[in-house]
Short mmCIF file of N, CA, C and O in Angstrom, two decimals:
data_model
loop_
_atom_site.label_atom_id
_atom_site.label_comp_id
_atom_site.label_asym_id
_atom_site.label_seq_id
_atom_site.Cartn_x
_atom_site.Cartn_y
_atom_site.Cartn_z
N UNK L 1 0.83 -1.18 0.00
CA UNK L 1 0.00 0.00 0.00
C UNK L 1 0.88 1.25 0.00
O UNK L 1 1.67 1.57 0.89
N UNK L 2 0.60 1.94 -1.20
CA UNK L 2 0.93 3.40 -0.92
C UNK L 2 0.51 4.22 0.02
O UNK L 2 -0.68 4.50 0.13
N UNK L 3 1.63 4.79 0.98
CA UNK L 3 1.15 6.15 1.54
C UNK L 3 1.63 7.28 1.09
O UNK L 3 2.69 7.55 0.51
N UNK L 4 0.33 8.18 1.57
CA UNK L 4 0.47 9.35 0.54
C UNK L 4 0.90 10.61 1.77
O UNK L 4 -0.16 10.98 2.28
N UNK L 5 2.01 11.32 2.35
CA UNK L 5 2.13 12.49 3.29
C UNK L 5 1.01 13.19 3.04
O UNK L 5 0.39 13.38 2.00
N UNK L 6 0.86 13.55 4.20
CA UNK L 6 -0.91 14.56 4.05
C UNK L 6 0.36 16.04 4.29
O UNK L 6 1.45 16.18 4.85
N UNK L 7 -0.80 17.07 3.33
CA UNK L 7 0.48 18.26 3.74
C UNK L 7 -0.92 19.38 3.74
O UNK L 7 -1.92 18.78 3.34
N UNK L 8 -1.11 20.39 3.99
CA UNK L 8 -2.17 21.26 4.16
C UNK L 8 -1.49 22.75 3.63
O UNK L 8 -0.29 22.90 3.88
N UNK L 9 -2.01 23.54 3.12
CA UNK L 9 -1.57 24.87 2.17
C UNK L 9 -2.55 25.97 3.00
O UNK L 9 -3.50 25.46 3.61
N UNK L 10 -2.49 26.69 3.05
CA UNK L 10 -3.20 28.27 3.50
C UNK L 10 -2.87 29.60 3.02
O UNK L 10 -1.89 30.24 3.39
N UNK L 11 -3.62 29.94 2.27
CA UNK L 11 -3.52 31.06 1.41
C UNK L 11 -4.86 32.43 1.56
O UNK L 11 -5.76 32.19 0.76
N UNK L 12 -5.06 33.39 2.18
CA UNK L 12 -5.56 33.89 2.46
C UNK L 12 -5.49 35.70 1.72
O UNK L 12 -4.67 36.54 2.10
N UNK L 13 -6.30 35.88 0.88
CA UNK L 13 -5.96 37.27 0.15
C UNK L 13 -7.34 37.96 -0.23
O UNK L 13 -8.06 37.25 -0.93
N UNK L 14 -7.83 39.17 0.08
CA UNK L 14 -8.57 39.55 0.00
C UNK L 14 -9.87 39.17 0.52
O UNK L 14 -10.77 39.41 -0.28
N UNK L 15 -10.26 38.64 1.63
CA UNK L 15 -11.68 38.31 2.49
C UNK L 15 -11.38 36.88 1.76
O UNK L 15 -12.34 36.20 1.39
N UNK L 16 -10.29 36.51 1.58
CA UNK L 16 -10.85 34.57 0.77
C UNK L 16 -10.04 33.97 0.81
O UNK L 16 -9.04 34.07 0.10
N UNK L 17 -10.24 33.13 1.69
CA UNK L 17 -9.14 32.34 2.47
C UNK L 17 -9.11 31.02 1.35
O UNK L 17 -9.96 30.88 0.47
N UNK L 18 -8.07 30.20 1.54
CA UNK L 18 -7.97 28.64 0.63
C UNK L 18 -7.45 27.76 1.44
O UNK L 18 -6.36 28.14 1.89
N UNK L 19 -7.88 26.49 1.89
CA UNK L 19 -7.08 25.65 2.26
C UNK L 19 -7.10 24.21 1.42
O UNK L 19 -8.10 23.50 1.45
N UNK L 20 -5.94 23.88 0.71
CA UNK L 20 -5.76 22.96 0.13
C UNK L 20 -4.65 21.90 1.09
O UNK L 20 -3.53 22.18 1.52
N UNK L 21 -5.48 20.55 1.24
CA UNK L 21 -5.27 19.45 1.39
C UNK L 21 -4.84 18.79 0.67
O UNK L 21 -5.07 18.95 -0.53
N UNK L 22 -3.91 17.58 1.23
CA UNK L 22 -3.21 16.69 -0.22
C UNK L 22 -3.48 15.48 1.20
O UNK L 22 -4.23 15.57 2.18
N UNK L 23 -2.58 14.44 0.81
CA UNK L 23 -2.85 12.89 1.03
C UNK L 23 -3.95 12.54 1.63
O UNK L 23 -5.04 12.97 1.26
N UNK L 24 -3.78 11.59 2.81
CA UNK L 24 -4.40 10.70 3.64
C UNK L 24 -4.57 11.48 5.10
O UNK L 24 -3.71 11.68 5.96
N UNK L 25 -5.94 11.86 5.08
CA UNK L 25 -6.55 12.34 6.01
C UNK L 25 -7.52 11.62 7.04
O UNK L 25 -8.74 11.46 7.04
N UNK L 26 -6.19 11.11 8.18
CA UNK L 26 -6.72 10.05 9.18
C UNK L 26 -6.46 11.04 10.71
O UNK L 26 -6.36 12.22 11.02
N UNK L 27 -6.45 10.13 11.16
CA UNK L 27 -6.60 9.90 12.80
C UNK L 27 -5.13 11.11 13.04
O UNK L 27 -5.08 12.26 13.47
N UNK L 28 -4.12 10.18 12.52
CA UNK L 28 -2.76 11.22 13.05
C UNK L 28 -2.91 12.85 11.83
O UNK L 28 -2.63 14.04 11.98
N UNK L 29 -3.16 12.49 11.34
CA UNK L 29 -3.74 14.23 10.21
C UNK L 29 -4.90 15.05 10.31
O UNK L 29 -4.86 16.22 9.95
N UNK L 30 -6.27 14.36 10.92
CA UNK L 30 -7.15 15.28 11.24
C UNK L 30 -6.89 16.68 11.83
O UNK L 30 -7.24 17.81 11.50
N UNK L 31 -6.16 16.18 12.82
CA UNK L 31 -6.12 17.59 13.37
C UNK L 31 -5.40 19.18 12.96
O UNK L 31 -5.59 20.33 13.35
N UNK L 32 -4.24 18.38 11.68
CA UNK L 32 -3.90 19.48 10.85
C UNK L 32 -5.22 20.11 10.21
O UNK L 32 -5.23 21.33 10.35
N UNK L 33 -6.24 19.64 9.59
CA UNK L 33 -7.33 20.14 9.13
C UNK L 33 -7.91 21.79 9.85
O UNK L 33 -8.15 22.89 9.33
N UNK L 34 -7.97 21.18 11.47
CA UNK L 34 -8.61 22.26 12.19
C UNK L 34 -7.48 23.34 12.47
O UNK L 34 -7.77 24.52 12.64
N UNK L 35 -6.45 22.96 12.49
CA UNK L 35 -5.21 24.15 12.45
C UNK L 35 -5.62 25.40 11.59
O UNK L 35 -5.84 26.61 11.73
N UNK L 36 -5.56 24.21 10.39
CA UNK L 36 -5.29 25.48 8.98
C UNK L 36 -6.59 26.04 9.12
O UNK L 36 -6.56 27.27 9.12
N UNK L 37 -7.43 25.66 9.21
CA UNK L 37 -9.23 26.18 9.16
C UNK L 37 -9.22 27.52 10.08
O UNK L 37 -9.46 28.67 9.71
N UNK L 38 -8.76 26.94 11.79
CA UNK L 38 -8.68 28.57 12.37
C UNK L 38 -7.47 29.18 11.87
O UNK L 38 -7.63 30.37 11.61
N UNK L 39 -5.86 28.56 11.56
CA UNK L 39 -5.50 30.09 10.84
C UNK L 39 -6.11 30.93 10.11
O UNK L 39 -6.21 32.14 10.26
N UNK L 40 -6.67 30.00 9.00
CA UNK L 40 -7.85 31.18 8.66
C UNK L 40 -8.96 31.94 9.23
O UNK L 40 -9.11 33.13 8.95
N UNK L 41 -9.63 31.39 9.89
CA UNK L 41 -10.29 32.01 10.82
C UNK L 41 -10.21 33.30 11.45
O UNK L 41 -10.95 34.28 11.53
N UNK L 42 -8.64 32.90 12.02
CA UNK L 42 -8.43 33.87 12.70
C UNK L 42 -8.23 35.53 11.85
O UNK L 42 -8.38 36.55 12.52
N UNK L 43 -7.90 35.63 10.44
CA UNK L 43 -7.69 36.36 9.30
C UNK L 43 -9.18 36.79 8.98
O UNK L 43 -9.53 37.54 8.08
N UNK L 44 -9.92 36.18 9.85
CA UNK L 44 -11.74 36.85 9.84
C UNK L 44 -12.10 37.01 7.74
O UNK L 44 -12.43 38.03 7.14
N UNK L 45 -11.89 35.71 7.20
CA UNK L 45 -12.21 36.33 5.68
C UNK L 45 -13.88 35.67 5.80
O UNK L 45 -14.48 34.89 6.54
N UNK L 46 -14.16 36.44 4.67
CA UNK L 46 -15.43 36.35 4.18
C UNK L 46 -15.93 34.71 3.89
O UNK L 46 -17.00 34.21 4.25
N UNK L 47 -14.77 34.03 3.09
CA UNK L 47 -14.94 32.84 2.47
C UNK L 47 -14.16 31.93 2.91
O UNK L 47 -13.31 32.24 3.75
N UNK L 48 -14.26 30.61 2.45
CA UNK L 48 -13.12 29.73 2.98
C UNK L 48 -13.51 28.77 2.21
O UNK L 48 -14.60 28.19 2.29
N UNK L 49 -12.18 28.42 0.99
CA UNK L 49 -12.38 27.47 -0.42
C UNK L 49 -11.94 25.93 0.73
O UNK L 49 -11.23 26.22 1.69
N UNK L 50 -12.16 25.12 0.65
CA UNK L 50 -11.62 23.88 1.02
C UNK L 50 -11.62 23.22 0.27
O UNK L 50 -12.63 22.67 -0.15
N UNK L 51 -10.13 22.99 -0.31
CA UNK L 51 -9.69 21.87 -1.72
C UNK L 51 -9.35 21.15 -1.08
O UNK L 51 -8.59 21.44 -0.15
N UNK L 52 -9.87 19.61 -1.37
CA UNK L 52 -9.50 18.17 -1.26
C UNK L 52 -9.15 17.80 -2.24
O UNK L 52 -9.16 16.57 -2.34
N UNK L 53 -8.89 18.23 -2.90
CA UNK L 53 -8.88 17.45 -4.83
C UNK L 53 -7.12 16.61 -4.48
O UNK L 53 -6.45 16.00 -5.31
N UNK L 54 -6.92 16.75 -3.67
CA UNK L 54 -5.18 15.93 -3.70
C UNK L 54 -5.64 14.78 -2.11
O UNK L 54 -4.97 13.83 -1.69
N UNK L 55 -6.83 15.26 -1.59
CA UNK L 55 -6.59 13.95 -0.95
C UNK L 55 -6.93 12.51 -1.35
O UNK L 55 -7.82 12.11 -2.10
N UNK L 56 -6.08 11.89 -0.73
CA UNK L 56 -5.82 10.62 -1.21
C UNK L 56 -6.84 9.31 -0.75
O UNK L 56 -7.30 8.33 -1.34
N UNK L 57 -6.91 9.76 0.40
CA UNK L 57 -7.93 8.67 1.50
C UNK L 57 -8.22 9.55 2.67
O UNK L 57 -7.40 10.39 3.03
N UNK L 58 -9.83 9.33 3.50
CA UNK L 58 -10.13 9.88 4.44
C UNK L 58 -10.61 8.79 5.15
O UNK L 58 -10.79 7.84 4.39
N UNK L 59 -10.90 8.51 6.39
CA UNK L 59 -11.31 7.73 7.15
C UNK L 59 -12.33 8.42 8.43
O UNK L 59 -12.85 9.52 8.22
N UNK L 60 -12.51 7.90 9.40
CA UNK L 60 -13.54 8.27 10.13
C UNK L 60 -13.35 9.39 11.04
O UNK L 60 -14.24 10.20 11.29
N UNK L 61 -11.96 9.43 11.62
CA UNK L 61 -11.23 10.86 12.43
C UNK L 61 -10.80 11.66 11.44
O UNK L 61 -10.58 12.79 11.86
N UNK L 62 -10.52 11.49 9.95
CA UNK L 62 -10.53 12.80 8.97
C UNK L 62 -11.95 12.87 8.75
O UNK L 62 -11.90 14.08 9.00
N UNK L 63 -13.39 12.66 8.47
CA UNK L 63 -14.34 13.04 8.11
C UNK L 63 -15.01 13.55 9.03
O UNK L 63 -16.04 14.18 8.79
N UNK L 64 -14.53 13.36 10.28
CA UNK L 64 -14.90 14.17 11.40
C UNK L 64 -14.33 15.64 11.52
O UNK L 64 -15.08 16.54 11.88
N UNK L 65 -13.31 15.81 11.30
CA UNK L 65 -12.61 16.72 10.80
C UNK L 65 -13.04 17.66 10.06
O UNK L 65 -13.04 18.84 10.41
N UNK L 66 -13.45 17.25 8.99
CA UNK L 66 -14.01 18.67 8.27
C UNK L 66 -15.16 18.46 8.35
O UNK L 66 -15.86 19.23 7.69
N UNK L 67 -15.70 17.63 8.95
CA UNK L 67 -17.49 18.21 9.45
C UNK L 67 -17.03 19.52 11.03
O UNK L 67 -17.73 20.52 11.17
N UNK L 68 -16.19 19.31 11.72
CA UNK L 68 -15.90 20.27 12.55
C UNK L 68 -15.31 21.50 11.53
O UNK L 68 -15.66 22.65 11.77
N UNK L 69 -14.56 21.27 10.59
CA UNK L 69 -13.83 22.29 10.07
C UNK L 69 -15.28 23.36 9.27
O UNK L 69 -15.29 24.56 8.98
N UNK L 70 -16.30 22.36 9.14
CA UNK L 70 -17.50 23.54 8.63
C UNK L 70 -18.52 23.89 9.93
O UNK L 70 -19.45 24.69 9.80
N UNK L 71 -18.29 23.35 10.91
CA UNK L 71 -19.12 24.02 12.03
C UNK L 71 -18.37 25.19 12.36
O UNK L 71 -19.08 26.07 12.85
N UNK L 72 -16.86 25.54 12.21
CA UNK L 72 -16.05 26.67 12.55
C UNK L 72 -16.39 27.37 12.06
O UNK L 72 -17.07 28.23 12.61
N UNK L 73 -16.13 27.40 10.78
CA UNK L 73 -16.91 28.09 9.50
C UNK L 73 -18.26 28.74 9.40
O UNK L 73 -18.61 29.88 9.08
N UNK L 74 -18.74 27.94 9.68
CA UNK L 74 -20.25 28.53 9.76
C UNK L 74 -20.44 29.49 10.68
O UNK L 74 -20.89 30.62 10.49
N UNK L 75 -19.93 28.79 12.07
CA UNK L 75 -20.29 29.97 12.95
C UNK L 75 -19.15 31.39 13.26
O UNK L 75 -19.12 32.32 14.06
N UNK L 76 -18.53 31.02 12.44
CA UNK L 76 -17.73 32.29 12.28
C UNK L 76 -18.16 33.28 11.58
O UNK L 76 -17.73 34.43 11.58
N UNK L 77 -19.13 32.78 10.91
CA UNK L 77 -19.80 33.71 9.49
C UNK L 77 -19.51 33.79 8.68
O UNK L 77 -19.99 34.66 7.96
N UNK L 78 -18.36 32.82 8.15
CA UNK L 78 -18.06 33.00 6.59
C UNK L 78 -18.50 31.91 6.04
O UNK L 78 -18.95 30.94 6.65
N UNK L 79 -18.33 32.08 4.38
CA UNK L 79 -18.71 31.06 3.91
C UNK L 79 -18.22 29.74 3.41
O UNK L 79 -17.36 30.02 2.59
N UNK L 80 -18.33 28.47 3.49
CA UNK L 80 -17.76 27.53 2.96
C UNK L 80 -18.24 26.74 1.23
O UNK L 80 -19.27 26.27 0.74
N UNK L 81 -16.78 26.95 0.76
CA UNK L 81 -16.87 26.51 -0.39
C UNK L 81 -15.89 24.99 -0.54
O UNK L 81 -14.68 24.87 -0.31
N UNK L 82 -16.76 24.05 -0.94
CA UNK L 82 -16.03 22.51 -1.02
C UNK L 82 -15.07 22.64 -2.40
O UNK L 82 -15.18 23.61 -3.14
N UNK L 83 -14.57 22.06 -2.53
CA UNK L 83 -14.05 21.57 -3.90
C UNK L 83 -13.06 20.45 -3.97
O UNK L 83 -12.15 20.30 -3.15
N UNK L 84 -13.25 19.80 -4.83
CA UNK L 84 -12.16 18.74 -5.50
C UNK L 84 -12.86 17.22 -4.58
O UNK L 84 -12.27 16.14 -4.63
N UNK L 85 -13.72 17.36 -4.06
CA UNK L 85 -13.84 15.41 -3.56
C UNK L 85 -14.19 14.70 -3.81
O UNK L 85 -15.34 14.64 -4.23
N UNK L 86 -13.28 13.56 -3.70
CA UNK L 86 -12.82 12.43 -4.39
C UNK L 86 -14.05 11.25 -4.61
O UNK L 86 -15.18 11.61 -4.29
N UNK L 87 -13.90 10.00 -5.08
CA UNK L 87 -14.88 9.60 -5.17
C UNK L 87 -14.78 8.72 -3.57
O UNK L 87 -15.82 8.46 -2.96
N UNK L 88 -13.49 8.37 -3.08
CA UNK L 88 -13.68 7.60 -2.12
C UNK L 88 -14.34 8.61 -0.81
O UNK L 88 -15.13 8.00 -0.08
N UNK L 89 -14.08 10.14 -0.43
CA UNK L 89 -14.39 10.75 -0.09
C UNK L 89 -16.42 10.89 0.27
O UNK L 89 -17.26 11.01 1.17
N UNK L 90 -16.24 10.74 -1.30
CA UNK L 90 -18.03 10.91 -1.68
C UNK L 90 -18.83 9.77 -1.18
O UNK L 90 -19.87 9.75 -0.53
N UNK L 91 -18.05 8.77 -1.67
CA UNK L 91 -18.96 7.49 -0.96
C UNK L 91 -18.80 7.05 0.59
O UNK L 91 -19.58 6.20 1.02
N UNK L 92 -17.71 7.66 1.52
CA UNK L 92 -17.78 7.80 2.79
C UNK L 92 -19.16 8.81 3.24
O UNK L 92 -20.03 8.46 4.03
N UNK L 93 -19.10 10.07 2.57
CA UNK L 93 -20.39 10.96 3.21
C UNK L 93 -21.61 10.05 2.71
O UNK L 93 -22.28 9.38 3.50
N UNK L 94 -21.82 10.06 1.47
CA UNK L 94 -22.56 8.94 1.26
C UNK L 94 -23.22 7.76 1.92
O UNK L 94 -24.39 7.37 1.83
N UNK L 95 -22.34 7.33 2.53
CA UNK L 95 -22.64 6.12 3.19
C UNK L 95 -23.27 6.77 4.56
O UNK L 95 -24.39 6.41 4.90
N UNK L 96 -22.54 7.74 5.34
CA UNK L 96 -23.38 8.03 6.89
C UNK L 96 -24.59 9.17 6.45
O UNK L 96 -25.16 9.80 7.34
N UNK L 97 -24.85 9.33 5.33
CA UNK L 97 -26.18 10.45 4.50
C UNK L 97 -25.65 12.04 5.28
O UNK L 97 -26.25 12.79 6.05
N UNK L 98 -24.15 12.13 4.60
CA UNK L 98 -23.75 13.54 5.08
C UNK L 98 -23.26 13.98 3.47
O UNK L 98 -22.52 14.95 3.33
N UNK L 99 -23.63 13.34 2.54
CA UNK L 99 -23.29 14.18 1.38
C UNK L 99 -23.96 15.30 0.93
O UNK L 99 -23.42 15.84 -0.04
N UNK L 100 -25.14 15.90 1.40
CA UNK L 100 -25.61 17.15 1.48
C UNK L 100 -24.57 17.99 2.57
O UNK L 100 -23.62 18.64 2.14
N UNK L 101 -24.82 17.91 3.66
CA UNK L 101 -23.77 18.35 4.57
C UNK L 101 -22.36 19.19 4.39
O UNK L 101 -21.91 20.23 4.88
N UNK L 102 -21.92 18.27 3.51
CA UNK L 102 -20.50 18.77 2.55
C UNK L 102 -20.36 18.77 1.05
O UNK L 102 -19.59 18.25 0.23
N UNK L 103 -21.39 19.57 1.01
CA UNK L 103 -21.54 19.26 -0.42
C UNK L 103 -20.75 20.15 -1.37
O UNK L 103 -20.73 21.38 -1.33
N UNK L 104 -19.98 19.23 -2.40
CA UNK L 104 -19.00 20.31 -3.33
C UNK L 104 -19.95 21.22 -4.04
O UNK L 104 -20.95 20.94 -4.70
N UNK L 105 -19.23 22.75 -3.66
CA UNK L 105 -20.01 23.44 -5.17
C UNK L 105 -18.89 24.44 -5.04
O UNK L 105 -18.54 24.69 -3.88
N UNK L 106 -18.16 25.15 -6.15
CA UNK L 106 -17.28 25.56 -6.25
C UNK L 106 -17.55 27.53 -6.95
O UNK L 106 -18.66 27.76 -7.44
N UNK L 107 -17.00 28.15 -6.92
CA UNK L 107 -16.76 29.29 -6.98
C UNK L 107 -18.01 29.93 -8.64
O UNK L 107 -18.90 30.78 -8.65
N UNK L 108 -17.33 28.80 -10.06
CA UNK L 108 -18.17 28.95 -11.06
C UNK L 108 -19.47 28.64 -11.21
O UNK L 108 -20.05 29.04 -12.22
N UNK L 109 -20.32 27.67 -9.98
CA UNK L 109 -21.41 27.01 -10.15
C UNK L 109 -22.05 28.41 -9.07
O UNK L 109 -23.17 28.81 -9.39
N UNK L 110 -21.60 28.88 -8.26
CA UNK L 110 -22.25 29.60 -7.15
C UNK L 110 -23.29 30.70 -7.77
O UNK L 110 -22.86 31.45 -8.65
N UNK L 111 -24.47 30.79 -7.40
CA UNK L 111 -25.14 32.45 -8.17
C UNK L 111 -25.29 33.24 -7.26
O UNK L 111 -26.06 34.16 -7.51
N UNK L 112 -24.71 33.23 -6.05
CA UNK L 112 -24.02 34.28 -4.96
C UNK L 112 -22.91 34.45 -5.05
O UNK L 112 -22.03 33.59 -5.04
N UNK L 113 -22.69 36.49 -5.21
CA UNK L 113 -21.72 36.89 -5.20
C UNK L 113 -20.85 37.12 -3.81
O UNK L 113 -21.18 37.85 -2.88
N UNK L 114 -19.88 36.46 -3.88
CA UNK L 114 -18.86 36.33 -2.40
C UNK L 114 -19.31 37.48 -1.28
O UNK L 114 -19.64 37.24 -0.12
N UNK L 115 -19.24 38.70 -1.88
CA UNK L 115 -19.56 39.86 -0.51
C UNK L 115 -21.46 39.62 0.03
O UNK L 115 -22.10 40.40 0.74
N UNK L 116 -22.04 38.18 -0.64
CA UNK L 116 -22.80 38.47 0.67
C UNK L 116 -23.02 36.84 1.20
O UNK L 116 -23.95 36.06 1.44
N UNK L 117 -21.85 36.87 1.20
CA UNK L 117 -21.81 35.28 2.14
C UNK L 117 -22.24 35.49 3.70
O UNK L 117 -22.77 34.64 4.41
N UNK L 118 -21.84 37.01 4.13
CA UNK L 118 -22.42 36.22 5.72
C UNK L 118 -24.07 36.43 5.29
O UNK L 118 -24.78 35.47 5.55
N UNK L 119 -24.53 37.27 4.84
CA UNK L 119 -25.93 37.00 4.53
C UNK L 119 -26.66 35.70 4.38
O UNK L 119 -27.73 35.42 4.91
N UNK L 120 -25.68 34.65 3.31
CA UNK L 120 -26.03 33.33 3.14
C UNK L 120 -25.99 32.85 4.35
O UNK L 120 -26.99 32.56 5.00
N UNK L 121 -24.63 32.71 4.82
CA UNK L 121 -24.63 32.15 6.38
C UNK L 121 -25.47 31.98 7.24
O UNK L 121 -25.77 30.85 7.60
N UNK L 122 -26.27 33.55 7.97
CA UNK L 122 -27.58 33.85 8.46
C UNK L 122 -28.51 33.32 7.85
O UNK L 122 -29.62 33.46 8.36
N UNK L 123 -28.45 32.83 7.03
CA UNK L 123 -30.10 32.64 6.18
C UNK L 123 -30.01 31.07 6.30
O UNK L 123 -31.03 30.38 6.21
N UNK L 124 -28.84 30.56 6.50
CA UNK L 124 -28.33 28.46 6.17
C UNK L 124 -28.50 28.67 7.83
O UNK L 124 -29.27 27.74 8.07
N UNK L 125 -28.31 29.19 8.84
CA UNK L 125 -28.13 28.70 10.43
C UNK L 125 -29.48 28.66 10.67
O UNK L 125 -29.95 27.77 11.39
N UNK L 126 -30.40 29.80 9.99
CA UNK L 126 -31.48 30.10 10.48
C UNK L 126 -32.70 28.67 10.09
O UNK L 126 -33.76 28.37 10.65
N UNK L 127 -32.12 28.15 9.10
CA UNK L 127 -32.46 26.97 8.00
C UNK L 127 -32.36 25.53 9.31
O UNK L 127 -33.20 24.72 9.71
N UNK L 128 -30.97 25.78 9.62
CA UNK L 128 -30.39 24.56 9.96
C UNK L 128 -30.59 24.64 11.35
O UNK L 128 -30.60 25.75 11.89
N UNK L 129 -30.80 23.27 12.21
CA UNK L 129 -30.54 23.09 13.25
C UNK L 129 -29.36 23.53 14.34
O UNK L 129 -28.33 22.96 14.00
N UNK L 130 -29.17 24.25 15.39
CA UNK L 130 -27.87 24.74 15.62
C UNK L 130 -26.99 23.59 15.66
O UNK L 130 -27.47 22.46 15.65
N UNK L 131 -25.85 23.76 15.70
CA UNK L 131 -24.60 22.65 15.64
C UNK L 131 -23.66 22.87 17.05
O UNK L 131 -23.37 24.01 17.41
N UNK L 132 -23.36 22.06 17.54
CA UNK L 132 -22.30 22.51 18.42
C UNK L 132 -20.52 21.75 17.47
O UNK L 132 -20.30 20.80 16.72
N UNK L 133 -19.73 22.77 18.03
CA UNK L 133 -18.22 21.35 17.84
C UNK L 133 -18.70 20.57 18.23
O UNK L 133 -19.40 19.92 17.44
N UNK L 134 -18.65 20.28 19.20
CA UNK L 134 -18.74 18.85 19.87
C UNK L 134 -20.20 17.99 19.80
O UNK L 134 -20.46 17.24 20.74
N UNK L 135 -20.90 18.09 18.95
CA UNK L 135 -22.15 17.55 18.58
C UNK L 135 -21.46 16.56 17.63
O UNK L 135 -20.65 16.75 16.72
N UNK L 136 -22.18 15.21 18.24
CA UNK L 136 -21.87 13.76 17.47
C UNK L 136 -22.71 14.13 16.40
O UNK L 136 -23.73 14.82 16.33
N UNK L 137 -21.88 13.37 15.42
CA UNK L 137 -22.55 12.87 13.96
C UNK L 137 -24.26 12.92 14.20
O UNK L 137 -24.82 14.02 14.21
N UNK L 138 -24.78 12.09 14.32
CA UNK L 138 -26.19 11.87 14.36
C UNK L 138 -26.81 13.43 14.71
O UNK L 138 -27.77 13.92 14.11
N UNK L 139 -26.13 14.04 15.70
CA UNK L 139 -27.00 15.03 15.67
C UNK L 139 -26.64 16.00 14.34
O UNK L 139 -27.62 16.57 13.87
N UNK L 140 -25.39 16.26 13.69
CA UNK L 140 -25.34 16.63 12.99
C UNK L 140 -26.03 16.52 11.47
O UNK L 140 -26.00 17.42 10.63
N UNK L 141 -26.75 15.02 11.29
CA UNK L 141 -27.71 14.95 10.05
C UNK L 141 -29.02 15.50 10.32
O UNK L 141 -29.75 15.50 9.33
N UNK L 142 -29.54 15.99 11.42
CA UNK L 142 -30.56 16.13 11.80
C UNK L 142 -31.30 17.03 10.76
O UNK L 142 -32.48 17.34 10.94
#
């Protein structure tokens, strides 16, 4: 079996943050996920792209991971944009019925213009059940 180094990127310019992911996003790598998520955070941008398109494999402590990495998100008020996931990725959300949840849609498909993402935000919390971090899965499909 190939392993693939998980490595995480953060690029933040103009209210629009990026974090691109590469390998195998497990148990010992999850927690890089939530690093890079509040560095950005902390840079208060409007948006926040999350590229997976280089990860390799996720398992159950990485998919936990960026279901926390979009509860940050959310309640920070910016907006989250998915991109690049994989098929093994897809059929993990898939399988626990969280592929709405994280659902890819990327920058060209969006018909909201970026400056009114916290608007979206307010309008998806008000939609959605509140979330805590620490809210198990199950409550999170609710």
């Amino acid at each position: 079996m190939t392993t693939h180094p998980f490595t995480s990127n953060v690029v933040v310019r103009s209210g629009v943050a990026r974090v691109t992911l590469a390998g195998e996003l497990d148990l010992d790598t999850a927690p890089h996920v939530l690093e890079a998520v509040s560095a950005c955070l902390a840079k208060q941008p409007m948006s926040i792209c999350l590229d997976l398109t280089g990860v390799s494999f996720c398992d159950c402590a990485g998919l936990g991971a960026l279901l926390r990495a979009r509860t940050f998100v959310l309640r920070a008020g910016a907006d989250l944009v998915v991109e690049g996931i994989g098929a093994q990725l897809a059929r993990l959300l898939s399988l626990i019925g969280a592929d709405h949840i994280l659902a890819e849609r990327n920058a060209a498909t969006s018909t909201k213009p970026a400056h009114h993402a916290s608007a979206t935000v307010a309008a998806r919390r008000d939609a959605e059940p509140a979330i805590t971090a620490e809210a198990p899965l199950r409550d999170l499909l609710a």
